CSV table of C-alpha atoms and ligand atoms in Angstrom, one decimal:
chain,number,residue,atom,x,y,z
A,1,MET,CA,37.4,-34.0,8.2
A,2,LEU,CA,39.8,-31.0,8.0
A,3,THR,CA,39.4,-28.6,10.9
A,4,THR,CA,40.2,-25.8,9.1
A,5,ASN,CA,40.0,-24.8,5.3
A,6,PRO,CA,43.2,-25.6,3.6
A,7,PHE,CA,42.5,-22.7,1.3
A,8,ASP,CA,41.8,-20.3,3.5
A,9,ASP,CA,45.0,-18.4,2.9
A,10,ASP,CA,44.2,-18.1,-0.7
A,11,LYS,CA,42.1,-18.2,-3.6
A,12,LEU,CA,41.4,-21.2,-5.9
A,13,HIS,CA,41.0,-19.2,-8.9
A,14,GLU,CA,44.5,-18.5,-10.4
A,15,GLU,CA,45.4,-16.9,-13.8
A,16,CYS,CA,48.3,-18.7,-14.8
A,17,GLY,CA,51.0,-19.3,-17.5
A,18,ILE,CA,53.2,-22.3,-18.1
A,19,PHE,CA,56.6,-23.2,-20.4
A,20,GLY,CA,58.8,-26.4,-20.4
A,21,ILE,CA,61.5,-26.9,-22.6
A,22,TRP,CA,63.4,-30.0,-23.4
A,23,ASN,CA,66.8,-30.6,-24.5
A,24,ALA,CA,68.0,-27.4,-24.8
A,25,GLU,CA,71.7,-26.2,-24.1
A,26,THR,CA,70.3,-23.3,-21.9
A,27,ALA,CA,66.8,-24.5,-21.0
A,28,SER,CA,66.4,-22.2,-17.7
A,29,ALA,CA,67.3,-18.9,-19.8
A,30,MET,CA,64.8,-20.0,-22.7
A,31,THR,CA,62.3,-20.7,-19.6
A,32,ALA,CA,62.8,-17.2,-18.1
A,33,LEU,CA,62.3,-15.4,-21.6
A,34,GLY,CA,59.2,-17.5,-22.5
A,35,LEU,CA,57.7,-16.7,-18.8
A,36,HIS,CA,58.3,-12.8,-19.5
A,37,ALA,CA,56.4,-13.4,-22.7
A,38,LEU,CA,53.4,-14.8,-20.6
A,39,GLN,CA,53.9,-12.3,-17.8
A,40,HIS,CA,50.4,-10.7,-18.8
A,41,ARG,CA,49.0,-14.1,-17.4
A,42,GLY,CA,50.1,-13.8,-13.7
A,43,GLN,CA,52.4,-11.2,-12.2
A,44,GLU,CA,52.5,-12.1,-8.5
A,45,ALA,CA,55.0,-14.7,-8.6
A,46,ALA,CA,57.3,-17.1,-11.0
A,47,GLY,CA,59.3,-20.2,-10.8
A,48,ILE,CA,61.6,-22.1,-12.8
A,49,THR,CA,62.7,-25.9,-12.2
A,50,SER,CA,65.5,-27.5,-14.2
A,51,TRP,CA,66.9,-30.8,-14.1
A,52,ASP,CA,70.3,-31.7,-14.9
A,53,GLY,CA,70.5,-35.4,-15.5
A,54,GLU,CA,70.9,-36.0,-11.6
A,55,HIS,CA,69.5,-33.2,-9.5
A,56,PHE,CA,66.3,-30.7,-9.6
A,57,HIS,CA,67.0,-27.1,-9.0
A,58,THR,CA,64.3,-24.5,-8.2
A,59,HIS,CA,64.1,-20.9,-8.0
A,60,ARG,CA,60.6,-19.4,-7.0
A,61,ALA,CA,60.1,-15.8,-6.1
A,62,MET,CA,57.3,-13.4,-5.7
A,63,GLY,CA,57.1,-10.7,-8.3
A,64,HIS,CA,57.8,-10.4,-12.1
A,65,VAL,CA,60.0,-12.7,-14.2
A,66,ALA,CA,62.2,-9.5,-14.7
A,67,GLY,CA,63.8,-8.9,-11.7
A,68,ASN,CA,64.1,-12.4,-10.4
A,69,PHE,CA,65.2,-14.4,-13.6
A,70,ASP,CA,67.2,-11.8,-15.4
A,71,ARG,CA,70.1,-12.4,-13.0
A,72,ASP,CA,72.9,-14.5,-14.3
A,73,GLU,CA,73.6,-16.1,-10.8
A,74,VAL,CA,69.7,-17.2,-10.5
A,75,ILE,CA,70.1,-18.9,-14.1
A,76,ARG,CA,73.7,-20.3,-13.3
A,77,GLY,CA,71.7,-22.0,-10.3
A,78,LEU,CA,69.6,-23.6,-12.7
A,79,PRO,CA,71.6,-25.8,-14.6
A,80,GLY,CA,70.6,-28.5,-17.2
A,81,ARG,CA,68.7,-29.2,-20.9
A,82,VAL,CA,65.4,-29.5,-19.4
A,83,ALA,CA,63.1,-27.0,-17.4
A,84,CYS,CA,59.6,-26.0,-17.0
A,85,GLY,CA,58.2,-22.8,-15.5
A,86,HIS,CA,54.9,-20.9,-14.2
A,87,VAL,CA,53.9,-17.2,-13.7
A,88,ARG,CA,51.0,-17.0,-11.3
A,89,TYR,CA,48.6,-14.8,-9.9
A,90,SER,CA,45.7,-15.0,-7.1
A,91,THR,CA,43.8,-12.4,-6.0
A,92,THR,CA,42.9,-12.4,-2.2
A,93,GLY,CA,44.3,-13.3,1.2
A,94,GLU,CA,47.7,-14.0,2.1
A,95,THR,CA,49.9,-15.6,-0.8
A,96,ALA,CA,52.5,-17.7,0.0
A,97,LEU,CA,55.3,-18.9,-1.5
A,98,ARG,CA,54.8,-22.1,-0.9
A,99,ASN,CA,51.8,-22.0,-3.2
A,100,VAL,CA,54.3,-20.7,-6.1
A,101,GLN,CA,54.8,-23.1,-8.9
A,102,PRO,CA,56.6,-25.6,-10.4
A,103,LEU,CA,55.5,-27.5,-7.4
A,104,TYR,CA,58.0,-30.4,-6.5
A,105,ALA,CA,57.9,-33.8,-5.0
A,106,ASP,CA,60.4,-36.9,-4.6
A,107,LEU,CA,58.1,-39.5,-5.4
A,108,ALA,CA,59.0,-43.4,-5.6
A,109,SER,CA,59.8,-43.1,-9.2
A,110,GLY,CA,62.1,-40.0,-8.6
A,111,GLY,CA,61.5,-36.3,-8.7
A,112,PHE,CA,58.3,-34.7,-10.0
A,113,ALA,CA,57.5,-31.1,-10.9
A,114,VAL,CA,54.5,-29.8,-11.8
A,115,ALA,CA,53.2,-26.2,-13.5
A,116,HIS,CA,49.6,-25.9,-13.7
A,117,ASN,CA,47.3,-23.6,-15.4
A,118,GLY,CA,43.9,-23.9,-14.6
A,119,ASN,CA,41.8,-24.7,-11.7
A,120,ILE,CA,40.8,-28.1,-10.1
A,121,SER,CA,37.0,-28.0,-9.5
A,122,ASN,CA,36.8,-31.0,-7.1
A,123,ALA,CA,40.2,-30.3,-5.4
A,124,LEU,CA,38.7,-29.6,-2.1
A,125,LYS,CA,36.9,-33.0,-2.0
A,126,LEU,CA,39.9,-35.1,-3.2
A,127,ARG,CA,42.1,-33.5,-0.7
A,128,ARG,CA,40.0,-34.4,2.3
A,129,GLU,CA,40.2,-37.8,1.0
A,130,LEU,CA,43.7,-37.7,0.7
A,131,VAL,CA,44.4,-36.1,4.0
A,132,ARG,CA,42.2,-38.5,5.5
A,133,ARG,CA,44.4,-41.3,4.3
A,134,GLY,CA,47.5,-39.8,5.7
A,135,SER,CA,48.7,-37.4,2.7
A,136,ILE,CA,50.6,-34.4,4.2
A,137,PHE,CA,50.2,-31.3,1.8
A,138,GLN,CA,52.8,-28.6,1.8
A,139,SER,CA,50.7,-26.1,0.0
A,140,THR,CA,47.3,-24.7,-0.3
A,141,SER,CA,47.2,-24.9,-3.9
A,142,ASP,CA,44.7,-27.3,-5.8
A,143,THR,CA,47.5,-28.5,-7.9
A,144,GLU,CA,49.2,-30.2,-5.1
A,145,THR,CA,46.3,-32.6,-5.2
A,146,ILE,CA,47.6,-34.2,-8.5
A,147,ILE,CA,50.9,-34.6,-7.0
A,148,HIS,CA,49.3,-36.6,-4.4
A,149,LEU,CA,46.9,-38.5,-6.3
A,150,VAL,CA,50.5,-39.6,-8.6
A,151,ALA,CA,52.2,-40.6,-5.4
A,152,THR,CA,49.4,-42.5,-3.8
A,153,SER,CA,48.1,-44.4,-7.2
A,154,ALA,CA,48.3,-48.1,-7.2
A,155,TYR,CA,49.3,-48.4,-10.6
A,156,ARG,CA,53.1,-49.3,-11.5
A,157,THR,CA,54.5,-46.9,-13.8
A,158,LEU,CA,54.8,-43.0,-13.6
A,159,LEU,CA,52.7,-42.7,-16.6
A,160,ASP,CA,50.0,-44.8,-15.2
A,161,LYS,CA,49.9,-43.3,-11.9
A,162,PHE,CA,49.5,-39.9,-13.6
A,163,ILE,CA,46.5,-40.8,-16.0
A,164,ASP,CA,45.1,-42.5,-12.7
A,165,ALA,CA,45.5,-39.4,-10.9
A,166,LEU,CA,44.0,-37.1,-13.8
A,167,ARG,CA,40.9,-39.3,-14.1
A,168,GLN,CA,39.8,-38.4,-10.7
A,169,VAL,CA,40.5,-34.9,-11.2
A,170,GLU,CA,37.5,-32.5,-12.7
A,171,GLY,CA,37.9,-28.7,-13.9
A,172,ALA,CA,40.7,-27.1,-15.9
A,173,TYR,CA,44.4,-28.2,-16.3
A,174,SER,CA,46.9,-27.8,-18.9
A,175,LEU,CA,49.9,-29.3,-17.0
A,176,ILE,CA,53.9,-29.3,-17.7
A,177,CYS,CA,55.3,-32.1,-15.6
A,178,LEU,CA,59.4,-32.6,-15.5
A,179,THR,CA,60.5,-35.8,-14.7
A,180,PRO,CA,63.9,-37.8,-14.6
A,181,GLU,CA,62.4,-40.0,-17.4
A,182,GLY,CA,61.1,-36.9,-19.8
A,183,LEU,CA,59.1,-33.9,-20.1
A,184,ILE,CA,54.9,-34.4,-20.0
A,185,ALA,CA,52.7,-32.1,-21.2
A,186,CYS,CA,48.9,-32.3,-21.0
A,187,ARG,CA,45.4,-31.1,-21.6
A,188,ASP,CA,42.5,-31.7,-19.8
A,189,PRO,CA,39.4,-33.4,-21.6
A,190,LEU,CA,37.7,-30.2,-22.3
A,191,GLY,CA,40.9,-28.2,-23.5
A,192,ILE,CA,39.5,-25.2,-21.1
A,193,ARG,CA,43.2,-23.8,-20.8
A,194,PRO,CA,45.3,-23.4,-23.7
A,195,LEU,CA,48.4,-25.2,-24.4
A,196,VAL,CA,50.9,-25.5,-27.5
A,197,MET,CA,53.8,-27.1,-28.7
A,198,GLY,CA,56.8,-25.7,-30.7
A,199,LYS,CA,60.3,-26.7,-31.8
A,200,LEU,CA,63.8,-24.9,-31.8
A,201,GLY,CA,66.2,-27.1,-33.5
A,202,ASP,CA,66.5,-30.2,-31.2
A,203,ALA,CA,64.3,-28.8,-28.5
A,204,ILE,CA,60.8,-29.5,-28.1
A,205,ILE,CA,58.8,-26.3,-26.0
A,206,PHE,CA,55.3,-26.6,-24.7
A,207,ALA,CA,53.8,-23.2,-23.7
A,208,SER,CA,50.5,-21.5,-22.6
A,209,GLU,CA,50.8,-19.3,-25.8
A,210,THR,CA,52.7,-18.9,-28.9
A,211,VAL,CA,54.0,-15.9,-28.0
A,212,ALA,CA,56.2,-17.9,-25.4
A,213,LEU,CA,57.4,-19.6,-28.7
A,214,ASP,CA,58.1,-16.5,-30.5
A,215,VAL,CA,60.5,-14.8,-28.0
A,216,VAL,CA,62.6,-17.7,-28.0
A,217,GLY,CA,62.8,-17.9,-31.9
A,218,ALA,CA,61.0,-21.3,-32.0
A,219,GLU,CA,58.6,-22.6,-34.6
A,220,TYR,CA,54.8,-23.3,-33.6
A,221,VAL,CA,54.2,-27.2,-34.3
A,222,ARG,CA,50.8,-27.3,-33.0
A,223,ALA,CA,48.4,-27.0,-30.3
A,224,ILE,CA,48.1,-30.0,-27.8
A,225,ASP,CA,44.6,-31.3,-28.5
A,226,PRO,CA,41.9,-31.8,-25.7
A,227,GLY,CA,42.7,-34.9,-23.4
A,228,GLU,CA,45.8,-35.3,-25.1
A,229,ILE,CA,49.3,-36.0,-23.2
A,230,VAL,CA,52.4,-35.8,-25.0
A,231,ILE,CA,55.5,-37.7,-23.4
A,232,VAL,CA,58.9,-36.2,-24.6
A,233,THR,CA,61.7,-38.9,-23.6
A,234,GLU,CA,65.4,-39.1,-25.1
A,235,GLY,CA,64.8,-39.5,-28.7
A,236,ASP,CA,61.1,-40.0,-28.6
A,237,ILE,CA,58.0,-38.1,-28.6
A,238,ARG,CA,54.8,-39.9,-27.5
A,239,SER,CA,50.9,-38.8,-27.8
A,240,ILE,CA,48.2,-40.6,-25.9
A,241,ARG,CA,44.7,-40.2,-25.2
A,242,PRO,CA,43.8,-42.0,-22.1
A,243,PHE,CA,40.2,-40.1,-21.3
A,244,ALA,CA,36.6,-40.6,-22.6
A,245,PRO,CA,36.4,-38.5,-25.8
A,246,MET,CA,34.2,-35.3,-25.0
A,247,ASN,CA,33.4,-32.6,-27.1
A,248,PRO,CA,36.4,-29.8,-26.3
A,249,ARG,CA,35.1,-26.6,-24.4
A,250,PRO,CA,38.4,-24.2,-24.5
A,251,CYS,CA,37.8,-20.9,-22.8
A,252,ILE,CA,36.0,-18.4,-24.7
A,253,PHE,CA,37.6,-15.3,-22.3
A,254,GLU,CA,41.1,-16.1,-23.7
A,255,HIS,CA,40.0,-15.2,-27.3
A,256,VAL,CA,38.0,-12.0,-25.4
A,257,TYR,CA,40.6,-10.8,-22.9
A,258,PHE,CA,43.0,-12.8,-21.5
A,259,SER,CA,45.7,-14.7,-24.3
A,260,ARG,CA,48.0,-11.7,-26.0
A,261,PRO,CA,46.6,-10.6,-29.0
A,262,ASP,CA,49.5,-11.6,-30.9
A,263,SER,CA,49.2,-15.6,-30.0
A,264,ILE,CA,47.5,-18.2,-31.8
A,265,VAL,CA,44.7,-19.9,-29.7
A,266,ASP,CA,43.6,-23.2,-30.8
A,267,GLY,CA,44.4,-22.2,-34.2
A,268,ALA,CA,42.7,-18.6,-34.3
A,269,SER,CA,44.4,-15.6,-34.3
A,270,VAL,CA,43.7,-13.6,-31.1
A,271,TYR,CA,43.9,-10.1,-32.6
A,272,THR,CA,42.0,-11.2,-35.6
A,273,VAL,CA,39.0,-12.7,-33.5
A,274,ARG,CA,39.1,-9.6,-31.4
A,275,LYS,CA,38.9,-7.4,-34.6
A,276,ALA,CA,35.9,-9.4,-35.8
A,277,ILE,CA,34.5,-9.0,-32.7
A,278,GLY,CA,34.4,-5.4,-33.0
A,279,ALA,CA,32.8,-5.3,-36.5
A,280,GLN,CA,30.4,-7.6,-34.9
A,281,LEU,CA,29.6,-5.1,-32.3
A,282,ALA,CA,29.3,-2.4,-34.9
A,283,THR,CA,26.8,-4.4,-36.9
A,284,GLU,CA,24.8,-5.1,-33.6
A,285,ALA,CA,24.9,-1.7,-31.7
A,286,PRO,CA,25.8,0.9,-34.2
A,287,VAL,CA,25.9,4.6,-32.7
A,288,ASP,CA,26.1,7.7,-34.4
A,289,ALA,CA,29.4,9.3,-33.2
A,290,ASP,CA,32.2,11.2,-34.2
A,291,LEU,CA,35.3,9.2,-32.8
A,292,VAL,CA,36.0,5.4,-31.9
A,293,ILE,CA,38.1,5.3,-29.1
A,294,PRO,CA,39.7,1.9,-27.3
A,295,VAL,CA,40.3,1.5,-23.8
A,296,PRO,CA,43.9,0.7,-24.0
A,297,ASP,CA,45.3,-1.9,-24.5
A,298,SER,CA,42.6,-4.5,-23.9
A,299,GLY,CA,40.3,-2.6,-26.3
A,300,VAL,CA,42.3,-1.8,-29.1
A,301,PRO,CA,41.6,-4.9,-31.8
A,302,ALA,CA,38.1,-4.6,-31.0
A,303,ALA,CA,37.7,-0.7,-31.7
A,304,ILE,CA,39.8,-1.3,-34.7
A,305,GLY,CA,37.0,-3.9,-36.1
A,306,TYR,CA,34.3,-1.4,-34.8
A,307,ALA,CA,35.7,1.7,-36.3
A,308,GLN,CA,36.4,-0.3,-39.8
A,309,GLN,CA,32.9,-1.8,-39.8
A,310,SER,CA,31.4,1.4,-38.9
A,311,GLY,CA,33.4,3.8,-40.8
A,312,ILE,CA,33.7,6.3,-37.9
A,313,PRO,CA,37.6,7.2,-37.4
A,314,PHE,CA,39.8,5.3,-35.0
A,315,GLU,CA,41.7,7.6,-32.4
A,316,LEU,CA,43.9,7.3,-29.3
A,317,GLY,CA,41.7,9.4,-27.2
A,318,ILE,CA,43.0,7.5,-24.1
A,319,ILE,CA,46.7,7.3,-23.2
A,320,ARG,CA,47.8,4.4,-21.3
A,321,SER,CA,51.0,4.8,-18.9
A,322,HIS,CA,53.0,1.2,-19.5
A,323,TYR,CA,54.6,1.5,-16.3
A,324,VAL,CA,51.4,0.3,-14.4
A,325,GLY,CA,50.4,-3.2,-14.3
A,326,ARG,CA,46.6,-4.6,-15.4
A,327,THR,CA,44.1,-2.4,-13.5
A,328,PHE,CA,42.4,-5.5,-12.5
A,329,ILE,CA,45.4,-6.8,-10.9
A,330,GLN,CA,45.4,-4.3,-8.0
A,331,PRO,CA,44.6,-5.6,-4.5
A,332,GLY,CA,41.7,-3.9,-2.6
A,333,ASP,CA,39.0,-1.5,-3.7
A,334,LYS,CA,40.7,1.8,-3.0
A,335,VAL,CA,43.9,0.6,-4.5
A,336,ARG,CA,41.9,-0.4,-7.6
A,337,HIS,CA,40.2,2.7,-8.0
A,338,LEU,CA,43.6,4.6,-7.7
A,339,GLY,CA,45.1,2.1,-10.3
A,340,VAL,CA,42.6,3.4,-13.2
A,341,LYS,CA,43.7,7.0,-12.7
A,342,LEU,CA,47.5,6.1,-12.7
A,343,LYS,CA,47.0,4.1,-15.8
A,344,HIS,CA,44.8,6.0,-18.1
A,345,ASN,CA,44.7,9.6,-19.0
A,346,ALA,CA,42.5,11.6,-21.7
A,347,ASN,CA,43.9,12.8,-24.7
A,348,ARG,CA,42.1,16.1,-24.2
A,349,ALA,CA,42.9,18.0,-27.2
A,350,LEU,CA,41.1,15.0,-29.6
A,351,ILE,CA,38.0,14.4,-27.2
A,352,ALA,CA,36.7,18.0,-26.3
A,353,GLY,CA,33.3,18.8,-27.9
A,354,GLN,CA,33.2,14.9,-29.6
A,355,ARG,CA,30.5,12.4,-29.6
A,356,ILE,CA,32.5,9.3,-28.7
A,357,VAL,CA,32.2,5.6,-28.8
A,358,LEU,CA,34.8,3.9,-26.2
A,359,ILE,CA,35.4,0.2,-26.9
A,360,ASP,CA,36.4,-2.3,-23.9
A,361,ASP,CA,36.6,-6.2,-23.9
A,362,SER,CA,34.7,-6.6,-20.8
A,363,ILE,CA,33.1,-5.0,-17.8
A,364,VAL,CA,33.5,-7.0,-14.4
A,365,ARG,CA,33.1,-4.8,-11.6
A,366,GLY,CA,32.8,-1.6,-13.6
A,367,THR,CA,35.4,0.2,-12.0
A,368,THR,CA,37.2,0.7,-15.0
A,369,SER,CA,34.1,1.7,-17.5
A,370,LEU,CA,32.8,4.1,-14.3
A,371,LYS,CA,36.4,6.1,-14.4
A,372,ILE,CA,36.4,6.1,-18.0
A,373,VAL,CA,33.6,7.7,-19.1
A,374,GLN,CA,34.0,10.3,-16.3
A,375,MET,CA,37.4,10.9,-17.7
A,376,MET,CA,35.7,11.5,-21.2
A,377,ARG,CA,33.5,13.7,-19.6
A,378,ASP,CA,36.1,15.6,-17.9
A,379,ALA,CA,37.7,16.1,-20.8
A,380,GLY,CA,34.9,17.8,-22.8
A,381,ALA,CA,33.3,14.7,-24.4
A,382,LYS,CA,29.8,15.7,-25.9
A,383,GLU,CA,28.5,12.2,-25.9
A,384,VAL,CA,30.0,9.0,-24.4
A,385,HIS,CA,28.6,5.6,-25.7
A,386,MET,CA,30.2,2.3,-24.1
A,387,ARG,CA,30.3,-0.8,-26.8
A,388,ILE,CA,31.9,-4.1,-24.7
A,389,ALA,CA,33.3,-6.5,-26.8
A,390,SER,CA,31.9,-9.3,-24.8
A,391,PRO,CA,28.5,-10.2,-23.6
A,392,PRO,CA,27.8,-9.3,-19.8
A,393,THR,CA,30.1,-11.2,-17.5
A,394,ARG,CA,27.2,-12.9,-15.0
A,395,HIS,CA,29.0,-15.6,-13.6
A,396,SER,CA,32.2,-16.6,-12.0
A,397,CYS,CA,35.2,-18.6,-13.5
A,398,PHE,CA,36.0,-21.7,-11.5
A,399,TYR,CA,38.1,-22.7,-14.1
A,400,GLY,CA,41.5,-20.4,-13.9
A,401,VAL,CA,40.6,-17.1,-14.6
A,402,ASP,CA,40.1,-14.9,-11.8
A,403,THR,CA,37.0,-13.1,-11.6
A,404,PRO,CA,35.6,-11.9,-8.5
A,405,GLU,CA,32.6,-13.4,-6.6
A,406,ARG,CA,29.7,-13.0,-7.9
A,407,ALA,CA,28.2,-10.7,-5.8
A,408,LYS,CA,30.6,-8.4,-7.2
A,409,LEU,CA,30.1,-8.7,-10.9
A,410,LEU,CA,28.2,-5.5,-12.1
A,411,ALA,CA,26.2,-7.7,-14.6
A,412,ALA,CA,25.2,-10.4,-12.2
A,413,LYS,CA,23.4,-7.3,-9.8
A,414,LEU,CA,22.2,-5.0,-12.5
A,415,ASP,CA,20.5,-5.5,-16.1
A,416,VAL,CA,22.1,-3.5,-19.3
A,417,PRO,CA,20.2,0.0,-18.8
A,418,GLY,CA,20.8,-0.1,-14.7
A,419,MET,CA,24.8,-1.0,-15.9
A,420,ASN,CA,24.3,2.2,-18.2
A,421,ASP,CA,23.2,4.3,-15.3
A,422,TYR,CA,26.0,2.8,-12.8
A,423,ILE,CA,28.6,3.8,-15.2
A,424,HIS,CA,26.9,7.3,-16.4
A,425,ALA,CA,27.1,6.7,-20.2
A,426,ASP,CA,24.7,8.1,-22.8
A,427,SER,CA,24.2,4.4,-23.9
A,428,LEU,CA,25.9,1.1,-23.3
A,429,ALA,CA,25.5,-2.4,-25.5
A,430,PHE,CA,27.5,-5.6,-25.3
A,431,VAL,CA,27.9,-8.1,-28.2
A,432,SER,CA,25.6,-11.0,-28.0
A,433,ILE,CA,27.0,-14.2,-27.1
A,434,ASP,CA,25.6,-15.4,-30.9
A,435,GLY,CA,27.6,-12.3,-32.2
A,436,LEU,CA,30.7,-13.6,-30.1
A,437,TYR,CA,30.8,-17.1,-31.5
A,438,LYS,CA,30.1,-15.8,-35.2
A,439,ALA,CA,33.2,-13.8,-34.8
A,440,LEU,CA,35.0,-17.0,-33.9
A,441,GLY,CA,33.7,-18.2,-37.1
A,442,GLN,CA,31.1,-20.4,-35.3
A,443,GLU,CA,27.3,-20.9,-34.8
A,444,ARG,CA,26.8,-21.5,-30.9
A,445,ARG,CA,25.5,-25.3,-30.3
A,446,ALA,CA,23.1,-23.9,-27.3
A,447,ALA,CA,21.1,-26.9,-27.8
A,448,VAL,CA,23.7,-29.8,-27.8
A,449,ARG,CA,27.1,-28.3,-25.8
A,450,PRO,CA,28.4,-24.9,-27.0
A,451,GLN,CA,31.7,-25.4,-28.6
A,452,PHE,CA,33.4,-23.2,-26.0
A,453,CYS,CA,33.3,-22.9,-22.1
A,454,ASP,CA,31.5,-19.2,-21.9
A,455,ALA,CA,30.2,-20.0,-18.4
A,456,CYS,CA,31.2,-16.4,-17.2
A,457,PHE,CA,28.9,-15.3,-19.8
A,458,THR,CA,26.1,-17.9,-19.6
A,459,GLY,CA,26.3,-19.7,-16.6
A,460,ASP,CA,26.6,-23.1,-18.5
A,461,TYR,CA,29.4,-25.0,-16.6
A,462,PRO,CA,31.0,-27.6,-18.5
A,463,THR,CA,31.6,-29.7,-15.6
A,464,THR,CA,30.2,-30.6,-12.4
A,465,LEU,CA,31.6,-28.2,-9.6
A,466,THR,CA,32.0,-30.7,-7.0
A,467,ASP,CA,33.5,-28.7,-4.1
A,468,GLN,CA,30.9,-26.0,-4.6
A,469,ASP,CA,28.2,-28.6,-4.7
A,470,ASP,CA,29.2,-30.4,-1.9
A,471,LEU,CA,28.3,-27.1,0.1
A,472,GLY,CA,25.0,-27.6,-1.0
A,473,ALA,CA,25.1,-24.4,-3.2
A,474,SER,CA,22.9,-23.7,-6.2
A,475,THR,CA,24.9,-22.8,-9.4
A,476,ASP,CA,23.8,-19.0,-8.8
A,477,GLN,CA,25.6,-19.1,-5.4
A,478,LEU,CA,28.6,-20.8,-6.3
A,479,SER,CA,30.9,-17.9,-6.6
A,480,LEU,CA,29.5,-16.4,-3.5
A,481,LEU,CA,30.6,-19.1,-1.8
A,482,ALA,CA,33.7,-19.2,-3.4
A,483,GLU,CA,35.2,-16.7,-1.7
A,484,ARG,CA,34.3,-18.0,1.9
A,485,VAL,CA,35.4,-21.5,1.1
A,486,ILE,CA,38.8,-21.3,-0.4
B,501,AMP,P1,36.5,-3.8,-14.0
B,501,AMP,O1,37.0,-2.2,-13.8
B,501,AMP,O2,36.3,-4.7,-12.5
B,501,AMP,O3,35.1,-4.0,-14.6
B,501,AMP,O4,37.2,-4.7,-14.9
B,501,AMP,C1,37.1,-4.5,-16.2
B,501,AMP,C2,38.6,-4.3,-17.2
B,501,AMP,O5,39.4,-5.4,-16.5
B,501,AMP,C3,38.4,-4.3,-18.4
B,501,AMP,O6,39.1,-3.1,-19.0
B,501,AMP,C4,39.3,-5.8,-18.8
B,501,AMP,O7,40.3,-5.2,-20.0
B,501,AMP,C5,40.1,-6.2,-17.4
B,501,AMP,N1,39.8,-7.6,-17.3
B,501,AMP,C6,38.7,-8.4,-17.7
B,501,AMP,N2,38.6,-9.5,-17.0
B,501,AMP,C7,39.9,-9.5,-16.4
B,501,AMP,C8,40.7,-10.6,-15.3
B,501,AMP,N3,40.0,-11.9,-15.2
B,501,AMP,N4,42.1,-10.4,-15.2
B,501,AMP,C9,42.1,-8.9,-15.1
B,501,AMP,N5,41.6,-7.9,-15.8
B,501,AMP,C10,40.8,-8.4,-16.4
């Protein structure tokens, strides 16, 4: 039994982006560029590990990719034709450099570096068992559990050890691992977090999103399938599917907010999907208004869809400063409130005297909506109607998207009329869960298993949540516990 909680100084829920490249002359420079394109997935820290045929080299730093990896001496310190990298964000508590990825270990088989996007929902249980058997952990990251499971596996080959490790793990994991024999990419059997493969000449690339392929001029080959492991070695690419087949449940929130609109996620253009959600929202929740105004940037594609479907003109009624990070990603409530003001400003000349429909992708705590509605009123709007391009976020995510504890989710506390009162809008409506699936070209198979992980909206979690269940919590209390436990 652990006397102190290993996750006390961090939070399990991380938003992350990963990138890996095999056989490129400038592997670490390419990785830096790829991570730059994935910066929206995590802005707190970044790291790159390279392999020069003899040694592994790692540079990990707090902060953005630019500033840490745009210096020649840093890239020169990461030699070799193979590299992998990671951008990360975690929300609460002290964030130690020891948690910044790629994580690295010297295994019996040689060096092993891993970059992980997702969250392992039985990490705490596995960790307790590993510590009991003598494992000494270096970080508080759930990802390190995978390394220890690989290290202690009784199987003979590294690949078998890796498979053995992953079979014990629950939750979400897209992984890129660097070993002396090759680069390994894999996606959990439910395919919760995305992962794609690309090609640039003789180089093979793996990345969280296609934008990271675009930035280095690589060609998109395909998405890695849920439950697939791809192993790239000298002159060979192999694909294996060692897990029991399951109905995939990729994260629907990647399409709503998380991925960049210019990415292709599981074969779908994020931009096109977001526009379709906006059009669906206009059909489900029409308003008699003069202007459709997006909350930039996350509300823009949905607002275009809403405007096109409703025939109401689209205008940029809020101008965003591009020198401030994502609103949500500010520590502490006070700073977060300030952040909204720093980030958005009303385009007064346009708004005064108008009835406006504001479009945003989601309401989490309600901070942004509250401020923006007030900002529109201060700028002289006659009516302010809020339309949200996702269903109410009622449940926390345990699979790698940061959402606050459940008690802080506005939709977990209030019904839609209550939320409307809270944000002081003239009306508030959300797209329905069925409407969201429709925009993705699907009909939600609620009776069987939904095609996506939509747990943040429905509470239908696709895996057991062992760490939370172990604490005797009901599903409703899980996220409340999460902050305390991890
Ligand atoms: P809030 O102000 O707490 O209601 O957060 C809603 C705003 O944060 C919306 O404008 C979203 O675009 C954005 N958002 C939603 N989910 C996330 C997330 N997981 N990480 C960062 N930002 C988010």
